[in-house]
Amino acid sequence: MSLSFYACKKDNTIEEAPKTTAYVAPSIQNFRTMPIDAANPMTVEGIALGKKLFFDPILSRDSTISCSSCHKQENSFSDPRPRSRGVDDMPGPRHSMALINLAWQKDRFFWDGRVSTLKEQAGLPIEDPLEMHLPIAQAEQRIQRHPEYVDMFWKAFGTKTVTKDLITKAIEQFEKTLLSYNSKFDKYARGEMELSASELRGLDIFKTEKGDCFHCHSSTAPEVFISPDRTFANNGLDSVSSVLDFADFGLGKFTGNTNDYGRFKIPTLRNLAFTAPYMHDARFATLDEVIDFYNDGPKGSLTLEPIMREKANKRVELTGHWGLNLSTQEKADLKAFLLTLSDSTFIR
Ligand code: HEC
Ligand code: HEC
């Protein structure tokens, strides 16, 4: 007989697995319903366990680093350091990413898209030598030694055996509860608040050919502001004559396809007020620098997103400018709009 879903109490009677409480996601008027993952149903108990694990340095080799060391709540679960630092103060190769409304980002994770689920993702930083650097078997053993954790696994999953599968399931459940939906823009979308004249002009620049932002960062997916039609793009950060000259191959590093070199995951635009510096390599310290970059126009390379090249060529034809050629006021308007996507209730 298998006892895996039961546990023997001291008096040798068999303890039945406790009932879990299903998590009910808040219904958010301007959002689509949160997608449900049948492979990992969210429960109040699973989320509580995932939250404890997320903030606990127990998952790093020297017990100094937790997920929250590089995904800090006050920075919308990103990291103000251009390069996050793992155990032994080792810098990683890329800038950390903000964790917001992840349930709606079901495609691919990491700047290079190398994993397809949050569950799969959660196991990687634990073992990564530049992050927490702890063999997963040791992580399991360590957690197994804590009666408080064992009790939480029992309550969440009906087993007292700690496994990688359950650790990562719990973390995934918690991450999906990192919901941000009270930005000024959300309140505007729900008809609770007006945007200022400048913010409205900025929105117009954002969603029209004037700014051309919407091809990649779209308000039709308001939960994440990532276009439903595109997940990765080369937005023209670097001019290289051969794709082999990109300092980071991005998506191409994962797929091995040279057409993907220099393409990166399109990031959310939510909470930009808290997530500086920007881009996979943190090259821009401020939003003004980001806007100046787009305003100058994309730098050329073979994998530059075709739509960006097309629009820039058209501008040259019509106006003689490769870049957006926005005025100082228009740049300020675009920035004012972008900042309406920041939700200060989320970082507390
Ligand atoms: C040492 C710093 C560090 C630690 C510790 C760390 N992360 Fe990260 N995290 C990063 C960086 C840097 C990236 C981007 C890496 C890349 O693209 O190669 C990232 C990316 C992610 C992403 C992808 C987000 C997206 O939009 O694609 C998720 C999810 C994530 N981390 C969750 C976690 C969890 C869960 C833990 C703990 C088990 C953790 N991280 C620990 C630095 C860290
Ligand atoms: C062709 C697709 C595309 C277009 C068009 C585009 N972006 Fe981006 N954007 C991206 C990609 C891809 C990244 C990440 C690039 C990287 O790090 O290598 C990015 C990054 C950003 C970031 C940094 C976010 C962060 O967390 O690091 C901001 C802000 C931003 N874009 C705003 C805009 C604005 C404003 C416009 C319009 C003026 C715009 N983008 C147009 C694809 C695009």
CSV table of N, CA and C in Angstrom, one decimal, residues 159-302:
chain,number,residue,atom,x,y,z
A,159,THR,N,1.2,16.3,1.9
A,159,THR,CA,2.3,15.4,2.1
A,159,THR,C,3.4,16.1,2.9
A,160,LYS,N,4.1,15.2,3.7
A,160,LYS,CA,5.1,15.8,4.6
A,160,LYS,C,6.5,15.7,3.9
A,161,THR,N,6.5,15.2,2.7
A,161,THR,CA,7.8,15.1,2.0
A,161,THR,C,8.1,16.3,1.1
A,162,VAL,N,9.2,17.0,1.4
A,162,VAL,CA,9.5,18.2,0.7
A,162,VAL,C,10.2,17.8,-0.6
A,163,THR,N,9.6,18.3,-1.8
A,163,THR,CA,10.3,18.0,-3.0
A,163,THR,C,10.4,19.3,-3.9
A,164,LYS,N,11.3,19.2,-4.8
A,164,LYS,CA,11.5,20.3,-5.8
A,164,LYS,C,10.2,20.7,-6.4
A,165,ASP,N,9.5,19.6,-6.8
A,165,ASP,CA,8.2,19.8,-7.5
A,165,ASP,C,7.3,20.7,-6.7
A,166,LEU,N,7.2,20.4,-5.4
A,166,LEU,CA,6.2,21.2,-4.6
A,166,LEU,C,6.8,22.5,-4.2
A,167,ILE,N,8.1,22.6,-4.0
A,167,ILE,CA,8.7,23.9,-3.7
A,167,ILE,C,8.4,24.9,-4.8
A,168,THR,N,8.6,24.4,-6.0
A,168,THR,CA,8.5,25.3,-7.2
A,168,THR,C,7.0,25.6,-7.5
A,169,LYS,N,6.1,24.6,-7.2
A,169,LYS,CA,4.7,24.8,-7.3
A,169,LYS,C,4.2,25.9,-6.4
A,170,ALA,N,4.7,25.9,-5.1
A,170,ALA,CA,4.3,26.9,-4.1
A,170,ALA,C,4.8,28.3,-4.5
A,171,ILE,N,6.0,28.3,-5.0
A,171,ILE,CA,6.5,29.7,-5.4
A,171,ILE,C,5.7,30.2,-6.6
A,172,GLU,N,5.4,29.4,-7.5
A,172,GLU,CA,4.6,29.8,-8.7
A,172,GLU,C,3.3,30.4,-8.2
A,173,GLN,N,2.7,29.7,-7.3
A,173,GLN,CA,1.3,30.1,-6.8
A,173,GLN,C,1.5,31.5,-6.2
A,174,PHE,N,2.5,31.7,-5.3
A,174,PHE,CA,2.7,33.0,-4.7
A,174,PHE,C,3.0,34.1,-5.7
A,175,GLU,N,3.8,33.8,-6.7
A,175,GLU,CA,4.2,34.8,-7.7
A,175,GLU,C,3.0,35.3,-8.4
A,176,LYS,N,2.0,34.4,-8.7
A,176,LYS,CA,0.8,34.8,-9.4
A,176,LYS,C,-0.1,35.7,-8.6
A,177,THR,N,0.2,35.8,-7.3
A,177,THR,CA,-0.7,36.7,-6.5
A,177,THR,C,-0.1,38.1,-6.4
A,178,LEU,N,1.1,38.4,-7.1
A,178,LEU,CA,1.7,39.7,-7.1
A,178,LEU,C,0.9,40.5,-8.2
A,179,LEU,N,-0.2,41.0,-7.7
A,179,LEU,CA,-1.2,41.7,-8.6
A,179,LEU,C,-1.1,43.2,-8.5
A,180,SER,N,-1.0,43.9,-9.6
A,180,SER,CA,-0.9,45.3,-9.6
A,180,SER,C,-2.1,45.8,-10.5
A,181,TYR,N,-3.0,46.5,-9.9
A,181,TYR,CA,-4.1,47.0,-10.7
A,181,TYR,C,-4.7,48.3,-10.2
A,182,ASN,N,-4.0,49.0,-9.4
A,182,ASN,CA,-4.5,50.3,-8.9
A,182,ASN,C,-3.6,51.5,-9.3
A,183,SER,N,-3.1,51.4,-10.5
A,183,SER,CA,-2.3,52.6,-11.0
A,183,SER,C,-3.4,53.7,-11.4
A,184,LYS,N,-2.9,54.9,-11.7
A,184,LYS,CA,-3.8,55.9,-12.1
A,184,LYS,C,-4.4,55.5,-13.5
A,185,PHE,N,-3.7,54.8,-14.3
A,185,PHE,CA,-4.2,54.4,-15.6
A,185,PHE,C,-5.4,53.4,-15.4
A,186,ASP,N,-5.2,52.5,-14.4
A,186,ASP,CA,-6.3,51.5,-14.1
A,186,ASP,C,-7.5,52.2,-13.7
A,187,LYS,N,-7.3,53.2,-12.8
A,187,LYS,CA,-8.5,53.9,-12.3
A,187,LYS,C,-9.2,54.7,-13.4
A,188,TYR,N,-8.4,55.2,-14.3
A,188,TYR,CA,-8.9,55.9,-15.5
A,188,TYR,C,-9.7,54.9,-16.4
A,189,ALA,N,-9.1,53.7,-16.6
A,189,ALA,CA,-9.7,52.7,-17.4
A,189,ALA,C,-11.1,52.2,-16.8
A,190,ARG,N,-11.2,52.3,-15.5
A,190,ARG,CA,-12.4,51.9,-14.8
A,190,ARG,C,-13.4,53.0,-14.6
A,191,GLY,N,-13.0,54.2,-15.1
A,191,GLY,CA,-13.9,55.3,-15.0
A,191,GLY,C,-13.9,56.0,-13.6
A,192,GLU,N,-12.8,55.7,-12.8
A,192,GLU,CA,-12.8,56.2,-11.5
A,192,GLU,C,-12.1,57.6,-11.4
A,193,MET,N,-11.4,57.9,-12.5
A,193,MET,CA,-10.4,59.0,-12.4
A,193,MET,C,-10.1,59.6,-13.7
A,194,GLU,N,-9.8,60.8,-13.8
A,194,GLU,CA,-9.4,61.4,-15.1
A,194,GLU,C,-7.9,61.4,-15.3
A,195,LEU,N,-7.4,61.4,-16.5
A,195,LEU,CA,-6.0,61.7,-16.7
A,195,LEU,C,-5.9,63.2,-17.0
A,196,SER,N,-4.7,63.7,-16.7
A,196,SER,CA,-4.5,65.1,-17.0
A,196,SER,C,-4.3,65.3,-18.5
A,197,ALA,N,-4.4,66.6,-19.0
A,197,ALA,CA,-4.3,66.8,-20.4
A,197,ALA,C,-3.0,66.3,-21.0
A,198,SER,N,-1.9,66.5,-20.2
A,198,SER,CA,-0.6,66.0,-20.6
A,198,SER,C,-0.5,64.5,-20.7
A,199,GLU,N,-1.1,63.8,-19.7
A,199,GLU,CA,-1.1,62.3,-19.7
A,199,GLU,C,-1.9,61.8,-20.9
A,200,LEU,N,-3.0,62.5,-21.2
A,200,LEU,CA,-3.9,62.1,-22.3
A,200,LEU,C,-3.1,62.2,-23.7
A,201,ARG,N,-2.4,63.3,-23.8
A,201,ARG,CA,-1.6,63.5,-25.0
A,201,ARG,C,-0.5,62.5,-25.1
A,202,GLY,N,0.1,62.1,-24.0
A,202,GLY,CA,1.1,61.0,-23.9
A,202,GLY,C,0.5,59.7,-24.4
A,203,LEU,N,-0.7,59.4,-23.9
A,203,LEU,CA,-1.4,58.2,-24.3
A,203,LEU,C,-1.6,58.1,-25.8
A,204,ASP,N,-2.0,59.3,-26.3
A,204,ASP,CA,-2.2,59.3,-27.8
A,204,ASP,C,-0.9,59.1,-28.5
A,205,ILE,N,0.2,59.6,-28.0
A,205,ILE,CA,1.5,59.4,-28.7
A,205,ILE,C,1.8,57.9,-28.6
A,206,PHE,N,1.6,57.3,-27.4
A,206,PHE,CA,1.9,55.9,-27.2
A,206,PHE,C,1.1,55.0,-28.1
A,207,LYS,N,-0.1,55.3,-28.3
A,207,LYS,CA,-0.9,54.3,-29.1
A,207,LYS,C,-1.2,54.7,-30.5
A,208,THR,N,-0.4,55.7,-31.0
A,208,THR,CA,-0.6,56.0,-32.4
A,208,THR,C,0.8,55.9,-33.1
A,209,GLU,N,0.8,56.1,-34.4
A,209,GLU,CA,2.1,56.1,-35.2
A,209,GLU,C,3.1,57.1,-34.7
A,210,LYS,N,2.6,58.1,-34.0
A,210,LYS,CA,3.5,59.2,-33.5
A,210,LYS,C,4.6,58.6,-32.6
A,211,GLY,N,4.2,57.7,-31.7
A,211,GLY,CA,5.2,57.2,-30.9
A,211,GLY,C,5.5,55.7,-31.2
A,212,ASP,N,4.6,55.0,-31.8
A,212,ASP,CA,4.8,53.7,-32.3
A,212,ASP,C,5.1,52.7,-31.2
A,213,CYS,N,4.7,53.0,-30.0
A,213,CYS,CA,5.1,52.1,-28.9
A,213,CYS,C,4.2,50.9,-28.9
A,214,PHE,N,2.9,51.0,-29.4
A,214,PHE,CA,1.9,50.0,-29.2
A,214,PHE,C,2.2,48.7,-30.0
A,215,HIS,N,3.0,48.8,-31.0
A,215,HIS,CA,3.3,47.5,-31.7
A,215,HIS,C,3.9,46.5,-30.8
A,216,CYS,N,4.6,46.9,-29.7
A,216,CYS,CA,5.2,46.0,-28.8
A,216,CYS,C,4.6,46.0,-27.4
A,217,HIS,N,4.3,47.2,-26.9
A,217,HIS,CA,3.8,47.4,-25.6
A,217,HIS,C,2.4,47.8,-25.7
A,218,SER,N,1.4,46.9,-25.6
A,218,SER,CA,0.1,47.3,-26.0
A,218,SER,C,-0.9,47.4,-24.8
A,219,SER,N,-1.7,48.4,-24.9
A,219,SER,CA,-2.8,48.5,-23.8
A,219,SER,C,-3.9,47.5,-24.1
A,220,THR,N,-3.9,46.8,-25.2
A,220,THR,CA,-4.9,45.8,-25.4
A,220,THR,C,-4.7,44.6,-24.5
A,221,ALA,N,-3.5,44.5,-23.8
A,221,ALA,CA,-3.2,43.5,-22.8
A,221,ALA,C,-2.9,44.3,-21.5
A,222,PRO,N,-3.9,45.0,-20.9
A,222,PRO,CA,-3.7,46.0,-19.9
A,222,PRO,C,-3.0,45.4,-18.7
A,223,GLU,N,-3.1,44.1,-18.5
A,223,GLU,CA,-2.5,43.5,-17.3
A,223,GLU,C,-1.0,43.6,-17.3
A,224,VAL,N,-0.4,43.5,-18.5
A,224,VAL,CA,1.0,43.5,-18.7
A,224,VAL,C,1.6,44.6,-19.6
A,225,PHE,N,0.7,45.1,-20.5
A,225,PHE,CA,1.2,46.1,-21.5
A,225,PHE,C,2.3,45.5,-22.4
A,226,ILE,N,2.1,44.2,-22.7
A,226,ILE,CA,2.9,43.5,-23.7
A,226,ILE,C,2.0,43.2,-24.9
A,227,SER,N,2.4,43.4,-26.1
A,227,SER,CA,1.5,43.2,-27.2
A,227,SER,C,1.1,41.7,-27.3
A,228,PRO,N,-0.1,41.4,-27.5
A,228,PRO,CA,-0.5,39.9,-27.6
A,228,PRO,C,0.1,39.3,-28.8
A,229,ASP,N,0.5,40.1,-29.8
A,229,ASP,CA,1.1,39.5,-31.0
A,229,ASP,C,2.6,39.3,-31.0
A,230,ARG,N,3.3,39.9,-30.0
A,230,ARG,CA,4.7,39.9,-30.0
A,230,ARG,C,5.2,39.6,-28.5
A,231,THR,N,6.1,38.7,-28.3
A,231,THR,CA,6.7,38.6,-27.0
A,231,THR,C,8.1,39.0,-27.0
A,232,PHE,N,8.8,38.9,-28.1
A,232,PHE,CA,10.2,39.2,-28.2
A,232,PHE,C,10.4,40.2,-29.3
A,233,ALA,N,11.4,41.1,-29.1
A,233,ALA,CA,11.8,42.0,-30.2
A,233,ALA,C,13.2,42.5,-30.0
A,234,ASN,N,13.8,42.9,-31.1
A,234,ASN,CA,15.0,43.7,-31.1
A,234,ASN,C,14.5,45.1,-31.3
A,235,ASN,N,14.6,46.0,-30.2
A,235,ASN,CA,14.1,47.3,-30.3
A,235,ASN,C,15.1,48.3,-30.7
A,236,GLY,N,16.2,47.8,-31.3
A,236,GLY,CA,17.2,48.7,-31.9
A,236,GLY,C,18.2,49.4,-30.9
A,237,LEU,N,18.5,48.7,-29.8
A,237,LEU,CA,19.4,49.3,-28.9
A,237,LEU,C,20.8,49.5,-29.4
A,238,ASP,N,21.3,48.5,-30.3
A,238,ASP,CA,22.6,48.6,-30.7
A,238,ASP,C,22.8,48.5,-32.2
A,239,SER,N,23.8,49.1,-32.7
A,239,SER,CA,24.1,49.0,-34.1
A,239,SER,C,25.2,48.1,-34.3
A,240,VAL,N,24.9,46.9,-35.0
A,240,VAL,CA,26.0,46.0,-35.2
A,240,VAL,C,25.9,45.5,-36.7
A,241,SER,N,27.1,45.3,-37.3
A,241,SER,CA,27.1,44.9,-38.7
A,241,SER,C,26.9,43.3,-38.8
A,242,SER,N,27.3,42.6,-37.7
A,242,SER,CA,27.0,41.1,-37.7
A,242,SER,C,26.3,40.8,-36.4
A,243,VAL,N,25.3,39.9,-36.5
A,243,VAL,CA,24.6,39.6,-35.3
A,243,VAL,C,25.5,39.0,-34.2
A,244,LEU,N,26.6,38.5,-34.6
A,244,LEU,CA,27.5,37.9,-33.7
A,244,LEU,C,28.2,38.9,-32.8
A,245,ASP,N,28.0,40.2,-33.2
A,245,ASP,CA,28.6,41.3,-32.4
A,245,ASP,C,27.7,41.7,-31.2
A,246,PHE,N,26.5,41.2,-31.1
A,246,PHE,CA,25.7,41.6,-30.0
A,246,PHE,C,26.4,41.1,-28.7
A,247,ALA,N,26.4,42.0,-27.7
A,247,ALA,CA,27.1,41.6,-26.4
A,247,ALA,C,26.3,40.5,-25.7
A,248,ASP,N,25.0,40.5,-26.0
A,248,ASP,CA,24.1,39.4,-25.4
A,248,ASP,C,23.2,39.0,-26.5
A,249,PHE,N,23.2,37.7,-26.8
A,249,PHE,CA,22.4,37.2,-27.9
A,249,PHE,C,20.9,37.1,-27.6
A,250,GLY,N,20.5,37.3,-26.4
A,250,GLY,CA,19.1,37.3,-26.0
A,250,GLY,C,18.4,36.0,-26.4
A,251,LEU,N,17.2,36.1,-27.0
A,251,LEU,CA,16.4,35.0,-27.4
A,251,LEU,C,17.3,34.0,-28.2
A,252,GLY,N,18.2,34.5,-29.0
A,252,GLY,CA,19.1,33.7,-29.9
A,252,GLY,C,20.0,32.8,-29.0
A,253,LYS,N,20.3,33.2,-27.8
A,253,LYS,CA,21.1,32.4,-27.0
A,253,LYS,C,20.4,31.1,-26.6
A,254,PHE,N,19.1,31.2,-26.5
A,254,PHE,CA,18.3,30.1,-26.1
A,254,PHE,C,17.9,29.2,-27.3
A,255,THR,N,17.5,29.9,-28.4
A,255,THR,CA,17.0,29.1,-29.6
A,255,THR,C,18.2,28.7,-30.5
A,256,GLY,N,19.3,29.4,-30.5
A,256,GLY,CA,20.4,29.1,-31.3
A,256,GLY,C,20.2,29.6,-32.8
A,257,ASN,N,19.0,30.3,-33.0
A,257,ASN,CA,18.7,30.7,-34.3
A,257,ASN,C,19.2,32.2,-34.5
A,258,THR,N,20.0,32.4,-35.5
A,258,THR,CA,20.7,33.7,-35.7
A,258,THR,C,19.6,34.8,-35.9
A,259,ASN,N,18.4,34.5,-36.4
A,259,ASN,CA,17.4,35.5,-36.5
A,259,ASN,C,16.9,36.0,-35.2
A,260,ASP,N,17.2,35.3,-34.1
A,260,ASP,CA,16.7,35.7,-32.8
A,260,ASP,C,17.8,36.4,-32.0
A,261,TYR,N,19.0,36.6,-32.6
A,261,TYR,CA,20.1,37.3,-31.9
A,261,TYR,C,19.7,38.7,-31.7
A,262,GLY,N,19.9,39.2,-30.4
A,262,GLY,CA,19.6,40.6,-30.1
A,262,GLY,C,18.1,40.8,-29.9
A,263,ARG,N,17.3,39.7,-29.8
A,263,ARG,CA,15.9,39.9,-29.5
A,263,ARG,C,15.7,39.6,-28.0
A,264,PHE,N,14.9,40.4,-27.3
A,264,PHE,CA,14.7,40.2,-25.9
A,264,PHE,C,13.2,40.2,-25.6
A,265,LYS,N,12.9,39.7,-24.4
A,265,LYS,CA,11.5,39.7,-24.0
A,265,LYS,C,11.0,41.1,-23.9
A,266,ILE,N,9.8,41.4,-24.4
A,266,ILE,CA,9.3,42.8,-24.2
A,266,ILE,C,8.8,42.9,-22.8
A,267,PRO,N,9.4,43.8,-22.0
A,267,PRO,CA,9.0,43.9,-20.6
A,267,PRO,C,7.7,44.6,-20.4
A,268,THR,N,7.1,44.4,-19.2
A,268,THR,CA,5.9,45.1,-18.8
A,268,THR,C,6.3,46.6,-18.7
A,269,LEU,N,5.3,47.5,-18.9
A,269,LEU,CA,5.6,48.9,-18.6
A,269,LEU,C,4.9,49.3,-17.3
A,270,ARG,N,4.4,48.4,-16.6
A,270,ARG,CA,3.8,48.7,-15.3
A,270,ARG,C,4.9,49.1,-14.2
A,271,ASN,N,4.6,50.0,-13.4
A,271,ASN,CA,5.4,50.4,-12.3
A,271,ASN,C,6.8,50.8,-12.6
A,272,LEU,N,7.0,51.5,-13.8
A,272,LEU,CA,8.3,52.0,-14.2
A,272,LEU,C,8.8,53.0,-13.2
A,273,ALA,N,8.0,53.6,-12.4
A,273,ALA,CA,8.5,54.6,-11.4
A,273,ALA,C,9.4,53.9,-10.4
A,274,PHE,N,9.2,52.6,-10.3
A,274,PHE,CA,10.0,51.9,-9.2
A,274,PHE,C,11.0,51.0,-9.7
A,275,THR,N,11.1,50.8,-11.1
A,275,THR,CA,11.9,49.7,-11.6
A,275,THR,C,13.2,50.1,-12.3
A,276,ALA,N,13.6,51.4,-12.2
A,276,ALA,CA,14.9,51.8,-12.9
A,276,ALA,C,16.0,50.9,-12.3
A,277,PRO,N,17.1,50.8,-13.0
A,277,PRO,CA,17.4,51.1,-14.3
A,277,PRO,C,16.7,50.2,-15.3
A,278,TYR,N,16.7,50.6,-16.6
A,278,TYR,CA,15.9,49.9,-17.6
A,278,TYR,C,16.7,49.2,-18.7
A,279,MET,N,16.0,48.2,-19.3
A,279,MET,CA,16.6,47.3,-20.3
A,279,MET,C,17.3,46.1,-19.7
A,280,HIS,N,17.5,45.1,-20.5
A,280,HIS,CA,18.1,43.8,-20.0
A,280,HIS,C,19.5,44.1,-19.4
A,281,ASP,N,20.2,45.1,-19.9
A,281,ASP,CA,21.5,45.4,-19.4
A,281,ASP,C,21.6,46.7,-18.5
A,282,ALA,N,20.4,47.1,-18.2
A,282,ALA,CA,20.3,48.3,-17.3
A,282,ALA,C,21.0,49.5,-17.9
A,283,ARG,N,21.1,49.7,-19.2
A,283,ARG,CA,21.9,50.7,-19.7
A,283,ARG,C,21.3,52.1,-19.5
A,284,PHE,N,20.0,52.2,-19.3
A,284,PHE,CA,19.4,53.6,-19.1
A,284,PHE,C,19.0,53.7,-17.6
A,285,ALA,N,19.5,54.8,-17.0
A,285,ALA,CA,19.2,55.0,-15.6
A,285,ALA,C,17.8,55.7,-15.4
A,286,THR,N,17.3,56.4,-16.4
A,286,THR,CA,16.1,57.1,-16.2
A,286,THR,C,15.2,56.9,-17.4
A,287,LEU,N,13.9,57.3,-17.1
A,287,LEU,CA,12.9,57.2,-18.2
A,287,LEU,C,13.2,58.2,-19.3
A,288,ASP,N,13.7,59.3,-18.9
A,288,ASP,CA,14.1,60.3,-19.9
A,288,ASP,C,15.1,59.8,-20.9
A,289,GLU,N,16.0,59.0,-20.4
A,289,GLU,CA,17.0,58.4,-21.3
A,289,GLU,C,16.3,57.4,-22.3
A,290,VAL,N,15.4,56.6,-21.7
A,290,VAL,CA,14.6,55.6,-22.6
A,290,VAL,C,13.9,56.4,-23.7
A,291,ILE,N,13.2,57.5,-23.3
A,291,ILE,CA,12.4,58.2,-24.3
A,291,ILE,C,13.4,58.9,-25.3
A,292,ASP,N,14.5,59.4,-24.9
A,292,ASP,CA,15.4,60.0,-25.8
A,292,ASP,C,15.9,58.9,-26.8
A,293,PHE,N,16.2,57.7,-26.3
A,293,PHE,CA,16.6,56.6,-27.2
A,293,PHE,C,15.6,56.3,-28.3
A,294,TYR,N,14.3,56.2,-27.9
A,294,TYR,CA,13.3,55.9,-28.9
A,294,TYR,C,13.1,57.1,-29.8
A,295,ASN,N,13.3,58.3,-29.3
A,295,ASN,CA,13.1,59.5,-30.1
A,295,ASN,C,14.1,59.6,-31.1
A,296,ASP,N,15.4,59.2,-30.8
A,296,ASP,CA,16.4,59.2,-31.8
A,296,ASP,C,16.2,58.2,-32.9
A,297,GLY,N,15.4,57.2,-32.7
A,297,GLY,CA,15.2,56.2,-33.7
A,297,GLY,C,16.1,55.0,-33.4
A,298,PRO,N,15.6,53.8,-33.9
A,298,PRO,CA,16.3,52.6,-33.6
A,298,PRO,C,17.7,52.5,-34.3
A,299,LYS,N,18.6,51.8,-33.6
A,299,LYS,CA,19.9,51.6,-34.3
A,299,LYS,C,19.8,50.3,-35.1
A,300,GLY,N,20.5,50.3,-36.2
A,300,GLY,CA,20.4,49.3,-37.2
A,300,GLY,C,21.1,48.0,-36.9
A,301,SER,N,20.5,46.9,-37.2
A,301,SER,CA,21.1,45.6,-37.2
A,301,SER,C,20.2,44.6,-38.0
A,302,LEU,N,20.7,43.5,-38.3
A,302,LEU,CA,19.9,42.5,-39.2
A,302,LEU,C,18.6,42.1,-38.5
